[in-house]
């Protein structure tokens, strides 16, 4: 009896998970429906900011764009994915207050929808990188296939971190602001728009920063290189630790959540 | 068999003020810079509730505003966990507590049928099958293709009500929401609820409308300040409630 009950529960969760992924997909479809360009507005936005960075670097630092532009483009696109997932997760439970108090759903599903939606937007943005690679006549190597497991890890990471931040932000309302400040500092100290070798002897800043490794495991394959094994290991361990923390957080706070909202 | 079993359950609401909801303040308190912050005195919303509902129970929750009707419904739905005691339920729970249902203001009504339906746990096929009936029930006509933000409150009620009542649940919990909508819709809503009452194995509704209570419920629970004061046949419960408010603390 117990066994069947568990089976039923598991099936139920699976069904809910697919439902919320469909909802994430639906968010994207809606964006297409509302404007002709749909999510391509975001792509255009990404393209323009990368373009301007290219101009700035070329005129100020006199750097040849074919060397740094693909690197910067890939960095920005991956960073945007990490940034938007983290930032949106913080406010997700607070903004779904009425839903959480109206229908008994698992709060974590809200994060799944959000991360899935942002993944689709990321895949749109990757087109900018591919476009730049083509313009500068850079070839593609089979290493590019490595973005699949890389992206999978990043998304898993985003879901776990998102769950933790969403619960904590529901309890501590000033946390979303703090996280946003931390993210903007992270952007500056992470090798997103500058190469890691410029750190010289201070490599530790990059090595200790998980964002460096998260960006590396997608950026390197995009640019046709093999990401360093150490980056894989860091992201992998990071994901496992966050995963365990998120289980603890959601187990401890799931039933407190509605009292906080 | 569907059932809800509540044993000695209490719900307390912590009253959070701005400084308690702040991480910075929590940190300052921790390192003792500001001394102890204001003490949170929890509000008792439900006190030691014992309740056992099973197949065939149709219950009306009666009480003044703030008596604990909505809290009890949320407790049954598993949205709140009791601070002490246990709540166990067996059966698929359907709720109709508010008219929000996760809908998107920018999306057209028809799209919102899909969104809300999915959130309520329906599969895409089930939604596809149910959509014509939902649209028909709402009587929104062409307006179903307009964004939700253009809807009046009455139109929203119609849409949300017809989506939420399209799910087939074993335990149906309804908070008073049907007060809005024109007289014609109210009659239709009444018929729809009558159908839910017949389909659901356990049915609980919170309402101030005596005709709603008499029509749909067999048993009545009178709540006051988190206590069940009376439990019995619906007519007697209503009588008790009216008596209480006539003589009561007024």
Coordinates of N, CA, C and O in Angstrom, one line a residue, chain B residues 176 206-214 238:
Chain B
X176 N -15.7 31.7 -0.1 CA -16.7 32.5 -0.7 C -16.2 33.4 -1.8 O -15.4 34.4 -1.5
X206 N -17.0 27.9 2.5 CA -17.2 28.9 3.5 C -18.1 30.0 2.8 O -17.8 30.4 1.7
X207 N -19.1 30.3 3.5 CA -20.0 31.3 2.9 C -20.8 32.1 4.0 O -21.0 31.6 5.1
X208 N -21.2 33.3 3.6 CA -22.1 34.1 4.4 C -23.6 34.0 3.9 O -24.5 34.4 4.6
X209 N -23.7 33.4 2.7 CA -25.0 33.4 2.1 C -25.8 32.2 2.6 O -25.4 31.0 2.3
X210 N -26.9 32.4 3.3 CA -27.7 31.3 3.9 C -28.2 30.3 2.8 O -28.2 29.1 3.0
X211 N -28.6 30.9 1.7 CA -29.2 30.0 0.7 C -28.1 29.1 0.1 O -28.4 27.9 -0.2
X212 N -26.9 29.6 0.0 CA -25.8 28.8 -0.5 C -25.5 27.6 0.5 O -25.5 26.4 0.1
X213 N -25.5 28.0 1.8 CA -25.2 27.0 2.8 C -26.4 25.9 2.8 O -26.1 24.7 2.9
X214 N -27.6 26.4 2.8 CA -28.7 25.5 2.9 C -28.8 24.6 1.7 O -29.1 23.4 1.8
X238 N -26.9 27.3 11.3 CA -27.3 28.7 10.9 C -28.1 29.4 12.0 O -27.8 30.5 12.4

